[in-house]
JSON list of C-alpha atoms and ligand atoms in Angstrom, two decimals:
[
{"chain": "A", "resi": 424, "resn": "MET", "atom": "CA", "xyz": [29.84, 11.06, -3.80]},
{"chain": "A", "resi": 425, "resn": "LEU", "atom": "CA", "xyz": [28.70, 11.48, -0.21]},
{"chain": "A", "resi": 426, "resn": "VAL", "atom": "CA", "xyz": [26.04, 13.92, -1.34]},
{"chain": "A", "resi": 427, "resn": "GLU", "atom": "CA", "xyz": [24.87, 11.37, -3.88]},
{"chain": "A", "resi": 428, "resn": "LEU", "atom": "CA", "xyz": [24.78, 8.67, -1.20]},
{"chain": "A", "resi": 429, "resn": "GLN", "atom": "CA", "xyz": [22.81, 10.97, 1.05]},
{"chain": "A", "resi": 430, "resn": "GLU", "atom": "CA", "xyz": [20.38, 11.81, -1.73]},
{"chain": "A", "resi": 431, "resn": "LEU", "atom": "CA", "xyz": [19.88, 8.14, -2.55]},
{"chain": "A", "resi": 432, "resn": "ASP", "atom": "CA", "xyz": [19.33, 7.24, 1.10]},
{"chain": "A", "resi": 433, "resn": "THR", "atom": "CA", "xyz": [16.78, 10.01, 1.39]},
{"chain": "A", "resi": 434, "resn": "ARG", "atom": "CA", "xyz": [15.15, 8.75, -1.78]},
{"chain": "A", "resi": 435, "resn": "LEU", "atom": "CA", "xyz": [15.13, 5.14, -0.48]},
{"chain": "A", "resi": 436, "resn": "ALA", "atom": "CA", "xyz": [13.58, 6.28, 2.80]},
{"chain": "A", "resi": 437, "resn": "GLN", "atom": "CA", "xyz": [10.91, 8.20, 0.89]},
{"chain": "A", "resi": 438, "resn": "LEU", "atom": "CA", "xyz": [10.17, 5.14, -1.26]},
{"chain": "A", "resi": 439, "resn": "SER", "atom": "CA", "xyz": [9.82, 2.90, 1.81]},
{"chain": "A", "resi": 440, "resn": "HIS", "atom": "CA", "xyz": [7.50, 5.44, 3.36]},
{"chain": "A", "resi": 441, "resn": "ARG", "atom": "CA", "xyz": [5.45, 5.68, 0.17]},
{"chain": "A", "resi": 442, "resn": "PHE", "atom": "CA", "xyz": [5.31, 1.87, -0.05]},
{"chain": "A", "resi": 443, "resn": "ALA", "atom": "CA", "xyz": [3.98, 1.60, 3.51]},
{"chain": "A", "resi": 444, "resn": "THR", "atom": "CA", "xyz": [1.50, 4.47, 3.24]},
{"chain": "A", "resi": 445, "resn": "LEU", "atom": "CA", "xyz": [-0.03, 3.92, -0.19]},
{"chain": "A", "resi": 446, "resn": "PRO", "atom": "CA", "xyz": [-3.61, 5.31, -0.13]},
{"chain": "A", "resi": 447, "resn": "GLU", "atom": "CA", "xyz": [-4.90, 1.90, -1.23]},
{"chain": "A", "resi": 448, "resn": "HIS", "atom": "CA", "xyz": [-4.02, 0.48, 2.20]},
{"chain": "A", "resi": 449, "resn": "LYS", "atom": "CA", "xyz": [-6.48, 2.81, 3.90]},
{"chain": "A", "resi": 450, "resn": "LYS", "atom": "CA", "xyz": [-9.17, 2.25, 1.28]},
{"chain": "A", "resi": 451, "resn": "ILE", "atom": "CA", "xyz": [-8.77, -1.52, 1.55]},
{"chain": "A", "resi": 452, "resn": "SER", "atom": "CA", "xyz": [-9.14, -1.49, 5.32]},
{"chain": "A", "resi": 453, "resn": "GLU", "atom": "CA", "xyz": [-12.22, 0.72, 4.98]},
{"chain": "A", "resi": 454, "resn": "VAL", "atom": "CA", "xyz": [-13.84, -1.72, 2.56]},
{"chain": "A", "resi": 455, "resn": "ARG", "atom": "CA", "xyz": [-12.88, -4.64, 4.84]},
{"chain": "A", "resi": 456, "resn": "GLY", "atom": "CA", "xyz": [-14.49, -2.82, 7.77]},
{"chain": "A", "resi": 457, "resn": "GLU", "atom": "CA", "xyz": [-17.68, -2.32, 5.79]},
{"chain": "A", "resi": 458, "resn": "GLU", "atom": "CA", "xyz": [-17.63, -5.98, 4.84]},
{"chain": "A", "resi": 459, "resn": "GLU", "atom": "CA", "xyz": [-17.37, -7.05, 8.47]},
{"chain": "A", "resi": 460, "resn": "LYS", "atom": "CA", "xyz": [-20.32, -4.85, 9.38]},
{"chain": "A", "resi": 461, "resn": "LEU", "atom": "CA", "xyz": [-22.39, -6.37, 6.58]},
{"chain": "A", "resi": 462, "resn": "GLU", "atom": "CA", "xyz": [-21.48, -9.86, 7.73]},
{"chain": "A", "resi": 463, "resn": "GLU", "atom": "CA", "xyz": [-22.61, -9.07, 11.27]},
{"chain": "A", "resi": 464, "resn": "GLN", "atom": "CA", "xyz": [-25.91, -7.70, 9.96]},
{"chain": "A", "resi": 465, "resn": "LEU", "atom": "CA", "xyz": [-26.33, -10.76, 7.79]},
{"chain": "A", "resi": 466, "resn": "ASP", "atom": "CA", "xyz": [-25.66, -13.10, 10.72]},
{"chain": "A", "resi": 467, "resn": "GLU", "atom": "CA", "xyz": [-28.39, -11.43, 12.75]},
{"chain": "A", "resi": 468, "resn": "ILE", "atom": "CA", "xyz": [-30.86, -11.64, 9.88]},
{"chain": "A", "resi": 469, "resn": "MET", "atom": "CA", "xyz": [-30.02, -15.28, 9.23]},
{"chain": "A", "resi": 470, "resn": "ILE", "atom": "CA", "xyz": [-30.75, -16.19, 12.86]},
{"chain": "A", "resi": 471, "resn": "GLU", "atom": "CA", "xyz": [-34.23, -14.64, 12.57]},
{"chain": "A", "resi": 472, "resn": "LEU", "atom": "CA", "xyz": [-34.80, -16.18, 9.15]},
{"chain": "A", "resi": 473, "resn": "LYS", "atom": "CA", "xyz": [-33.75, -19.63, 10.31]},
{"chain": "A", "resi": 474, "resn": "VAL", "atom": "CA", "xyz": [-36.30, -19.64, 13.13]},
{"chain": "A", "resi": 475, "resn": "LEU", "atom": "CA", "xyz": [-39.10, -18.29, 10.92]},
{"chain": "A", "resi": 476, "resn": "ARG", "atom": "CA", "xyz": [-38.34, -20.64, 8.03]},
{"chain": "A", "resi": 477, "resn": "GLN", "atom": "CA", "xyz": [-38.19, -23.65, 10.35]},
{"chain": "A", "resi": 478, "resn": "SER", "atom": "CA", "xyz": [-41.62, -22.71, 11.77]},
{"chain": "A", "resi": 479, "resn": "GLN", "atom": "CA", "xyz": [-42.97, -22.48, 8.24]},
{"chain": "A", "resi": 480, "resn": "ILE", "atom": "CA", "xyz": [-41.49, -25.88, 7.30]},
{"chain": "A", "resi": 481, "resn": "ASP", "atom": "CA", "xyz": [-42.91, -27.50, 10.46]},
{"chain": "A", "resi": 482, "resn": "ARG", "atom": "CA", "xyz": [-46.40, -26.13, 9.81]},
{"chain": "A", "resi": 483, "resn": "GLU", "atom": "CA", "xyz": [-46.30, -27.10, 6.14]},
{"chain": "A", "resi": 484, "resn": "ALA", "atom": "CA", "xyz": [-45.35, -30.65, 7.15]},
{"chain": "A", "resi": 485, "resn": "GLU", "atom": "CA", "xyz": [-48.20, -30.69, 9.63]},
{"chain": "A", "resi": 486, "resn": "VAL", "atom": "CA", "xyz": [-50.64, -29.43, 6.98]},
{"chain": "A", "resi": 487, "resn": "GLN", "atom": "CA", "xyz": [-49.43, -32.14, 4.62]},
{"chain": "A", "resi": 488, "resn": "GLY", "atom": "CA", "xyz": [-50.11, -34.76, 7.32]},
{"chain": "A", "resi": 489, "resn": "LEU", "atom": "CA", "xyz": [-53.60, -33.37, 7.91]},
{"chain": "A", "resi": 490, "resn": "GLU", "atom": "CA", "xyz": [-54.38, -33.32, 4.19]},
{"chain": "A", "resi": 491, "resn": "ASP", "atom": "CA", "xyz": [-53.38, -37.00, 3.94]},
{"chain": "A", "resi": 492, "resn": "LYS", "atom": "CA", "xyz": [-55.63, -37.82, 6.88]},
{"chain": "A", "resi": 493, "resn": "ILE", "atom": "CA", "xyz": [-58.56, -35.94, 5.35]},
{"chain": "A", "resi": 494, "resn": "ALA", "atom": "CA", "xyz": [-58.05, -37.68, 2.02]},
{"chain": "A", "resi": 495, "resn": "LYS", "atom": "CA", "xyz": [-57.98, -41.06, 3.71]},
{"chain": "A", "resi": 496, "resn": "SER", "atom": "CA", "xyz": [-61.07, -40.38, 5.82]},
{"chain": "A", "resi": 497, "resn": "THR", "atom": "CA", "xyz": [-62.94, -38.91, 2.86]},
{"chain": "A", "resi": 498, "resn": "SER", "atom": "CA", "xyz": [-62.26, -41.93, 0.71]},
{"chain": "A", "resi": 499, "resn": "ALA", "atom": "CA", "xyz": [-63.35, -44.21, 3.58]},
{"chain": "A", "resi": 500, "resn": "LEU", "atom": "CA", "xyz": [-66.50, -42.18, 4.05]},
{"chain": "A", "resi": 501, "resn": "TYR", "atom": "CA", "xyz": [-67.54, -42.10, 0.39]},
{"chain": "A", "resi": 502, "resn": "GLY", "atom": "CA", "xyz": [-65.89, -45.34, -0.70]},
{"chain": "A", "resi": 503, "resn": "GLY", "atom": "CA", "xyz": [-68.45, -47.46, 1.08]},
{"chain": "A", "resi": 504, "resn": "ALA", "atom": "CA", "xyz": [-66.08, -48.78, 3.76]},
{"chain": "A", "resi": 505, "resn": "ILE", "atom": "CA", "xyz": [-68.25, -47.23, 6.48]},
{"chain": "A", "resi": 506, "resn": "THR", "atom": "CA", "xyz": [-71.81, -48.37, 6.56]},
{"chain": "A", "resi": 507, "resn": "SER", "atom": "CA", "xyz": [-73.04, -47.32, 10.00]},
{"chain": "A", "resi": 508, "resn": "PRO", "atom": "CA", "xyz": [-74.56, -43.81, 9.97]},
{"chain": "A", "resi": 509, "resn": "LYS", "atom": "CA", "xyz": [-73.18, -43.22, 13.46]},
{"chain": "A", "resi": 510, "resn": "ASP", "atom": "CA", "xyz": [-69.65, -43.97, 12.34]},
{"chain": "A", "resi": 511, "resn": "ALA", "atom": "CA", "xyz": [-70.18, -41.83, 9.28]},
{"chain": "A", "resi": 512, "resn": "THR", "atom": "CA", "xyz": [-71.28, -38.85, 11.41]},
{"chain": "A", "resi": 513, "resn": "ALA", "atom": "CA", "xyz": [-68.29, -39.32, 13.73]},
{"chain": "A", "resi": 514, "resn": "MET", "atom": "CA", "xyz": [-65.94, -39.43, 10.77]},
{"chain": "A", "resi": 515, "resn": "GLN", "atom": "CA", "xyz": [-67.61, -36.39, 9.23]},
{"chain": "A", "resi": 516, "resn": "SER", "atom": "CA", "xyz": [-67.07, -34.37, 12.40]},
{"chain": "A", "resi": 517, "resn": "GLU", "atom": "CA", "xyz": [-63.47, -35.60, 12.64]},
{"chain": "A", "resi": 518, "resn": "ILE", "atom": "CA", "xyz": [-62.83, -34.38, 9.08]},
{"chain": "A", "resi": 519, "resn": "GLU", "atom": "CA", "xyz": [-64.33, -31.00, 9.99]},
{"chain": "A", "resi": 520, "resn": "SER", "atom": "CA", "xyz": [-62.15, -30.74, 13.10]},
{"chain": "A", "resi": 521, "resn": "ILE", "atom": "CA", "xyz": [-59.02, -31.59, 11.08]},
{"chain": "A", "resi": 522, "resn": "SER", "atom": "CA", "xyz": [-60.02, -29.02, 8.46]},
{"chain": "A", "resi": 523, "resn": "ARG", "atom": "CA", "xyz": [-60.36, -26.33, 11.13]},
{"chain": "A", "resi": 524, "resn": "ARG", "atom": "CA", "xyz": [-56.87, -27.14, 12.42]},
{"chain": "A", "resi": 525, "resn": "GLN", "atom": "CA", "xyz": [-55.59, -27.02, 8.84]},
{"chain": "A", "resi": 526, "resn": "ALA", "atom": "CA", "xyz": [-57.13, -23.57, 8.28]},
{"chain": "A", "resi": 527, "resn": "ILE", "atom": "CA", "xyz": [-55.46, -22.25, 11.45]},
{"chain": "A", "resi": 528, "resn": "LEU", "atom": "CA", "xyz": [-52.10, -23.63, 10.34]},
{"chain": "A", "resi": 529, "resn": "GLU", "atom": "CA", "xyz": [-52.49, -22.15, 6.87]},
{"chain": "A", "resi": 530, "resn": "ASP", "atom": "CA", "xyz": [-53.20, -18.72, 8.37]},
{"chain": "A", "resi": 531, "resn": "GLN", "atom": "CA", "xyz": [-50.10, -19.07, 10.50]},
{"chain": "A", "resi": 532, "resn": "ILE", "atom": "CA", "xyz": [-48.05, -20.03, 7.43]},
{"chain": "A", "resi": 533, "resn": "ILE", "atom": "CA", "xyz": [-49.25, -16.87, 5.64]},
{"chain": "A", "resi": 534, "resn": "GLU", "atom": "CA", "xyz": [-48.32, -14.79, 8.69]},
{"chain": "A", "resi": 535, "resn": "LEU", "atom": "CA", "xyz": [-44.88, -16.40, 8.81]},
{"chain": "A", "resi": 536, "resn": "MET", "atom": "CA", "xyz": [-44.35, -15.72, 5.11]},
{"chain": "A", "resi": 537, "resn": "GLU", "atom": "CA", "xyz": [-45.25, -12.08, 5.72]},
{"chain": "A", "resi": 538, "resn": "GLN", "atom": "CA", "xyz": [-42.71, -11.94, 8.55]},
{"chain": "A", "resi": 539, "resn": "ILE", "atom": "CA", "xyz": [-40.05, -13.65, 6.44]},
{"chain": "A", "resi": 540, "resn": "GLU", "atom": "CA", "xyz": [-40.45, -11.29, 3.47]},
{"chain": "A", "resi": 541, "resn": "PRO", "atom": "CA", "xyz": [-38.73, -8.15, 4.87]},
{"chain": "A", "resi": 542, "resn": "PHE", "atom": "CA", "xyz": [-35.87, -10.25, 6.28]},
{"chain": "A", "resi": 543, "resn": "ALA", "atom": "CA", "xyz": [-35.44, -12.03, 2.96]},
{"chain": "A", "resi": 544, "resn": "LEU", "atom": "CA", "xyz": [-35.39, -8.67, 1.13]},
{"chain": "A", "resi": 545, "resn": "GLU", "atom": "CA", "xyz": [-32.79, -7.36, 3.56]},
{"chain": "A", "resi": 546, "resn": "GLU", "atom": "CA", "xyz": [-30.73, -10.51, 3.10]},
{"chain": "A", "resi": 547, "resn": "ALA", "atom": "CA", "xyz": [-30.78, -10.04, -0.69]},
{"chain": "A", "resi": 548, "resn": "GLU", "atom": "CA", "xyz": [-29.86, -6.36, -0.28]},
{"chain": "A", "resi": 549, "resn": "ILE", "atom": "CA", "xyz": [-26.89, -7.19, 1.95]},
{"chain": "A", "resi": 550, "resn": "GLU", "atom": "CA", "xyz": [-25.72, -9.94, -0.39]},
{"chain": "A", "resi": 551, "resn": "ALA", "atom": "CA", "xyz": [-25.80, -7.42, -3.26]},
{"chain": "A", "resi": 552, "resn": "GLN", "atom": "CA", "xyz": [-23.79, -4.92, -1.19]},
{"chain": "A", "resi": 553, "resn": "ARG", "atom": "CA", "xyz": [-21.28, -7.64, -0.34]},
{"chain": "A", "resi": 554, "resn": "ARG", "atom": "CA", "xyz": [-20.81, -8.46, -4.01]},
{"chain": "A", "resi": 555, "resn": "VAL", "atom": "CA", "xyz": [-20.17, -4.78, -4.78]},
{"chain": "A", "resi": 556, "resn": "GLY", "atom": "CA", "xyz": [-17.76, -4.61, -1.83]},
{"chain": "A", "resi": 557, "resn": "GLY", "atom": "CA", "xyz": [-15.97, -7.74, -2.99]},
{"chain": "A", "resi": 558, "resn": "GLU", "atom": "CA", "xyz": [-15.46, -6.29, -6.46]},
{"chain": "A", "resi": 559, "resn": "LYS", "atom": "CA", "xyz": [-14.24, -3.00, -4.97]},
{"chain": "A", "resi": 560, "resn": "LEU", "atom": "CA", "xyz": [-11.78, -4.88, -2.78]},
{"chain": "A", "resi": 561, "resn": "HIS", "atom": "CA", "xyz": [-10.49, -6.92, -5.70]},
{"chain": "A", "resi": 562, "resn": "HIS", "atom": "CA", "xyz": [-10.02, -3.73, -7.74]},
{"chain": "A", "resi": 563, "resn": "LEU", "atom": "CA", "xyz": [-8.18, -1.97, -4.89]},
{"chain": "A", "resi": 564, "resn": "GLU", "atom": "CA", "xyz": [-5.90, -4.95, -4.32]},
{"chain": "A", "resi": 565, "resn": "GLU", "atom": "CA", "xyz": [-4.98, -4.88, -8.00]},
{"chain": "A", "resi": 566, "resn": "GLN", "atom": "CA", "xyz": [-4.27, -1.14, -7.80]},
{"chain": "A", "resi": 567, "resn": "LEU", "atom": "CA", "xyz": [-2.15, -1.69, -4.70]},
{"chain": "A", "resi": 568, "resn": "ALA", "atom": "CA", "xyz": [-0.11, -4.41, -6.39]},
{"chain": "A", "resi": 569, "resn": "VAL", "atom": "CA", "xyz": [0.54, -2.14, -9.40]},
{"chain": "A", "resi": 570, "resn": "ALA", "atom": "CA", "xyz": [1.56, 0.80, -7.17]},
{"chain": "A", "resi": 571, "resn": "GLN", "atom": "CA", "xyz": [3.83, -1.44, -5.08]},
{"chain": "A", "resi": 572, "resn": "ALA", "atom": "CA", "xyz": [5.47, -2.91, -8.17]},
{"chain": "A", "resi": 573, "resn": "GLU", "atom": "CA", "xyz": [6.19, 0.61, -9.47]},
{"chain": "A", "resi": 574, "resn": "ILE", "atom": "CA", "xyz": [7.83, 1.57, -6.20]},
{"chain": "A", "resi": 575, "resn": "GLU", "atom": "CA", "xyz": [9.85, -1.65, -6.17]},
{"chain": "A", "resi": 576, "resn": "VAL", "atom": "CA", "xyz": [11.25, -0.81, -9.60]},
{"chain": "A", "resi": 577, "resn": "GLU", "atom": "CA", "xyz": [12.37, 2.60, -8.28]},
{"chain": "A", "resi": 578, "resn": "GLN", "atom": "CA", "xyz": [13.78, 1.00, -5.11]},
{"chain": "A", "resi": 579, "resn": "LEU", "atom": "CA", "xyz": [15.80, -1.44, -7.14]},
{"chain": "A", "resi": 580, "resn": "ALA", "atom": "CA", "xyz": [17.19, 1.34, -9.36]},
{"chain": "A", "resi": 581, "resn": "ALA", "atom": "CA", "xyz": [18.17, 3.47, -6.34]},
{"chain": "A", "resi": 582, "resn": "SER", "atom": "CA", "xyz": [19.75, 0.50, -4.53]},
{"chain": "A", "resi": 583, "resn": "THR", "atom": "CA", "xyz": [21.74, -0.45, -7.60]},
{"chain": "A", "resi": 584, "resn": "GLU", "atom": "CA", "xyz": [22.97, 3.11, -8.03]},
{"chain": "A", "resi": 585, "resn": "ARG", "atom": "CA", "xyz": [23.82, 3.30, -4.32]},
{"chain": "A", "resi": 586, "resn": "ALA", "atom": "CA", "xyz": [25.88, 0.11, -4.50]},
{"chain": "A", "resi": 587, "resn": "GLN", "atom": "CA", "xyz": [27.87, 1.56, -7.41]},
{"chain": "A", "resi": 588, "resn": "ILE", "atom": "CA", "xyz": [28.57, 4.78, -5.51]},
{"chain": "A", "resi": 589, "resn": "GLU", "atom": "CA", "xyz": [29.60, 2.83, -2.39]},
{"chain": "A", "resi": 590, "resn": "GLU", "atom": "CA", "xyz": [32.06, 0.92, -4.48]},
{"chain": "A", "resi": 591, "resn": "ARG", "atom": "CA", "xyz": [33.57, 4.14, -5.87]},
{"chain": "A", "resi": 592, "resn": "ALA", "atom": "CA", "xyz": [33.63, 5.84, -2.45]},
{"chain": "A", "resi": 593, "resn": "GLY", "atom": "CA", "xyz": [35.50, 3.01, -0.78]},
{"chain": "A", "resi": 594, "resn": "ASN", "atom": "CA", "xyz": [34.91, 1.28, 2.55]},
{"chain": "A", "resi": 595, "resn": "ASP", "atom": "CA", "xyz": [36.44, 3.92, 4.82]},
{"chain": "A", "resi": 596, "resn": "LEU", "atom": "CA", "xyz": [34.39, 6.81, 3.54]},
{"chain": "A", "resi": 597, "resn": "VAL", "atom": "CA", "xyz": [31.23, 4.69, 3.50]},
{"chain": "A", "resi": 598, "resn": "ALA", "atom": "CA", "xyz": [31.86, 3.56, 7.08]},
{"chain": "A", "resi": 599, "resn": "LEU", "atom": "CA", "xyz": [32.34, 7.18, 8.14]},
{"chain": "A", "resi": 600, "resn": "TYR", "atom": "CA", "xyz": [29.15, 8.17, 6.36]},
{"chain": "A", "resi": 601, "resn": "GLU", "atom": "CA", "xyz": [27.18, 5.28, 7.88]},
{"chain": "A", "resi": 602, "resn": "ARG", "atom": "CA", "xyz": [28.41, 6.18, 11.36]},
{"chain": "A", "resi": 603, "resn": "ASN", "atom": "CA", "xyz": [27.33, 9.79, 10.90]},
{"chain": "A", "resi": 604, "resn": "ARG", "atom": "CA", "xyz": [24.05, 8.73, 9.43]},
{"chain": "A", "resi": 605, "resn": "THR", "atom": "CA", "xyz": [23.22, 6.51, 12.41]},
{"chain": "A", "resi": 606, "resn": "ARG", "atom": "CA", "xyz": [24.19, 9.32, 14.76]},
{"chain": "A", "resi": 607, "resn": "MET", "atom": "CA", "xyz": [22.60, 12.25, 12.92]},
{"chain": "A", "resi": 608, "resn": "GLY", "atom": "CA", "xyz": [20.01, 10.91, 10.50]},
{"chain": "A", "resi": 609, "resn": "ASP", "atom": "CA", "xyz": [19.82, 10.96, 6.71]},
{"chain": "A", "resi": 610, "resn": "HIS", "atom": "CA", "xyz": [19.40, 14.68, 6.26]},
{"chain": "A", "resi": 611, "resn": "THR", "atom": "CA", "xyz": [22.23, 16.01, 8.39]},
{"chain": "A", "resi": 612, "resn": "ALA", "atom": "CA", "xyz": [24.93, 13.37, 8.00]},
{"chain": "A", "resi": 613, "resn": "VAL", "atom": "CA", "xyz": [26.50, 15.27, 5.13]},
{"chain": "A", "resi": 614, "resn": "GLY", "atom": "CA", "xyz": [26.75, 19.03, 4.68]},
{"chain": "A", "resi": 615, "resn": "ARG", "atom": "CA", "xyz": [28.04, 21.17, 1.87]},
{"chain": "A", "resi": 616, "resn": "LEU", "atom": "CA", "xyz": [30.47, 23.88, 2.89]},
{"chain": "A", "resi": 617, "resn": "VAL", "atom": "CA", "xyz": [28.76, 27.08, 1.75]},
{"chain": "A", "resi": 618, "resn": "GLY", "atom": "CA", "xyz": [31.17, 29.96, 2.09]},
{"chain": "A", "resi": 619, "resn": "THR", "atom": "CA", "xyz": [32.24, 29.54, 5.70]},
{"chain": "A", "resi": 620, "resn": "SER", "atom": "CA", "xyz": [29.00, 27.89, 6.89]},
{"chain": "A", "resi": 621, "resn": "CYS", "atom": "CA", "xyz": [28.12, 24.21, 7.30]},
{"chain": "A", "resi": 622, "resn": "GLY", "atom": "CA", "xyz": [25.26, 23.16, 5.03]},
{"chain": "A", "resi": 623, "resn": "ALA", "atom": "CA", "xyz": [23.93, 20.70, 7.64]},
{"chain": "A", "resi": 624, "resn": "CYS", "atom": "CA", "xyz": [23.75, 22.89, 10.77]},
{"chain": "A", "resi": 625, "resn": "PHE", "atom": "CA", "xyz": [24.03, 26.30, 9.02]},
{"chain": "A", "resi": 626, "resn": "LEU", "atom": "CA", "xyz": [26.47, 27.49, 11.66]},
{"chain": "A", "resi": 627, "resn": "GLY", "atom": "CA", "xyz": [29.47, 29.58, 10.72]},
{"chain": "A", "resi": 628, "resn": "ILE", "atom": "CA", "xyz": [32.84, 27.89, 11.02]},
{"chain": "A", "resi": 629, "resn": "SER", "atom": "CA", "xyz": [35.79, 29.83, 12.42]},
{"chain": "A", "resi": 630, "resn": "ALA", "atom": "CA", "xyz": [38.42, 31.07, 10.04]},
{"chain": "A", "resi": 631, "resn": "VAL", "atom": "CA", "xyz": [41.05, 28.85, 11.70]},
{"chain": "A", "resi": 632, "resn": "GLU", "atom": "CA", "xyz": [38.94, 25.73, 11.17]},
{"chain": "A", "resi": 633, "resn": "ILE", "atom": "CA", "xyz": [38.10, 26.73, 7.62]},
{"chain": "A", "resi": 634, "resn": "ASP", "atom": "CA", "xyz": [41.77, 27.16, 6.92]},
{"chain": "A", "resi": 635, "resn": "ARG", "atom": "CA", "xyz": [42.57, 23.73, 8.43]},
{"chain": "A", "resi": 636, "resn": "ILE", "atom": "CA", "xyz": [39.76, 22.07, 6.45]},
{"chain": "A", "resi": 637, "resn": "ARG", "atom": "CA", "xyz": [40.86, 23.69, 3.19]},
{"chain": "A", "resi": 638, "resn": "ARG", "atom": "CA", "xyz": [44.42, 22.44, 3.68]},
{"chain": "A", "resi": 639, "resn": "LEU", "atom": "CA", "xyz": [43.28, 18.79, 3.95]},
{"chain": "A", "resi": 640, "resn": "PRO", "atom": "CA", "xyz": [43.97, 16.63, 0.89]},
{"chain": "A", "resi": 641, "resn": "SER", "atom": "CA", "xyz": [40.86, 16.55, -1.30]},
{"chain": "A", "resi": 642, "resn": "ASN", "atom": "CA", "xyz": [40.27, 12.85, -0.71]},
{"chain": "A", "resi": 643, "resn": "GLU", "atom": "CA", "xyz": [40.38, 13.19, 3.07]},
{"chain": "A", "resi": 644, "resn": "PRO", "atom": "CA", "xyz": [36.97, 13.74, 4.67]},
{"chain": "A", "resi": 645, "resn": "SER", "atom": "CA", "xyz": [36.49, 16.60, 7.09]},
{"chain": "A", "resi": 646, "resn": "GLU", "atom": "CA", "xyz": [33.82, 17.10, 9.72]},
{"chain": "A", "resi": 647, "resn": "CYS", "atom": "CA", "xyz": [31.94, 20.21, 10.76]},
{"chain": "A", "resi": 648, "resn": "PRO", "atom": "CA", "xyz": [33.38, 21.23, 14.16]},
{"chain": "A", "resi": 649, "resn": "GLU", "atom": "CA", "xyz": [29.87, 22.35, 15.23]},
{"chain": "A", "resi": 650, "resn": "CYS", "atom": "CA", "xyz": [27.61, 19.39, 14.30]},
{"chain": "A", "resi": 651, "resn": "GLY", "atom": "CA", "xyz": [29.98, 16.71, 13.05]},
{"chain": "A", "resi": 652, "resn": "ALA", "atom": "CA", "xyz": [28.48, 16.48, 9.56]},
{"chain": "A", "resi": 653, "resn": "LEU", "atom": "CA", "xyz": [30.80, 15.30, 6.84]},
{"chain": "A", "resi": 654, "resn": "LEU", "atom": "CA", "xyz": [31.67, 18.43, 4.95]},
{"chain": "A", "resi": 655, "resn": "ILE", "atom": "CA", "xyz": [31.71, 18.45, 1.18]},
{"chain": "A", "resi": 656, "resn": "ARG", "atom": "CA", "xyz": [34.18, 21.04, -0.11]},
{"chain": "B", "resi": 44, "resn": "ZN", "atom": "ZN1", "xyz": [27.62, 21.58, 10.95]}
]
C-alpha cells in the first residue's frame, strides 16, 4: 500500500510538472514576444505615416482652396464682371501666380505620396504578419487547453486512487508516510527490503536489525535504521 501511495505521489508530481512545462507554454510566449515586436514596429511606422498623411491632407486642402479661387477669378474675368483692361491684366497675373503655387503644392503632394508608399506597404506587411501570429496563438492556446485537460483527467484518476489507498492504509500509516515524505522526499520515503538491503538508501542492514524487523507483526511499519525509510517487507 505504501509503495502504491509512493508511486501515485510520484505520478502526481510528474503530472504537475508536465502541466506546468507543457511545450505550448514556451511556444505561446515566443509568439507573444513576436507580436510585441511587430506592434512596436507598427507604432513607429504609424508615427511617420501620420505626419506624412497630415502633410498631404493639408496640401490637398490648400490646392482645393486655390482651385476655387482660380475658378472664381476666371469666371469674373470671362463673365464680363471686369471691364477695365488694367483690372483684367491684374487678375490675369493673380491667376497665374495662384497657378504657380498650385503646381508647387501638387509636386509636393506627389513627393509625399512617394514617401508614404513604402511605409504603407510595410504597414500592410506587418498587419498580415500580425494576423498570421494571431491565428498561430489561437491554435496554440487551443492545443494547450486540450493538453491541460488530458493531464487533469489523469490527475483526477490518480487522486481518486490515492484517496482509496489512504482509506485502506489507515490514518496512522498515512501520517507516518507523510512525515517521511516531507522529511525525505517522494522517492526515498518508502523502501523495499531487498535481501538485507534497504531499497531507498541501498545500504545493508545488520543481521540483528533484520531479525528485529522480521519479527514485527506484518501490519506494523518498520523503518530503515540507516535512512529512516519505511521498509516494505
Ligand atoms: Zn535505508
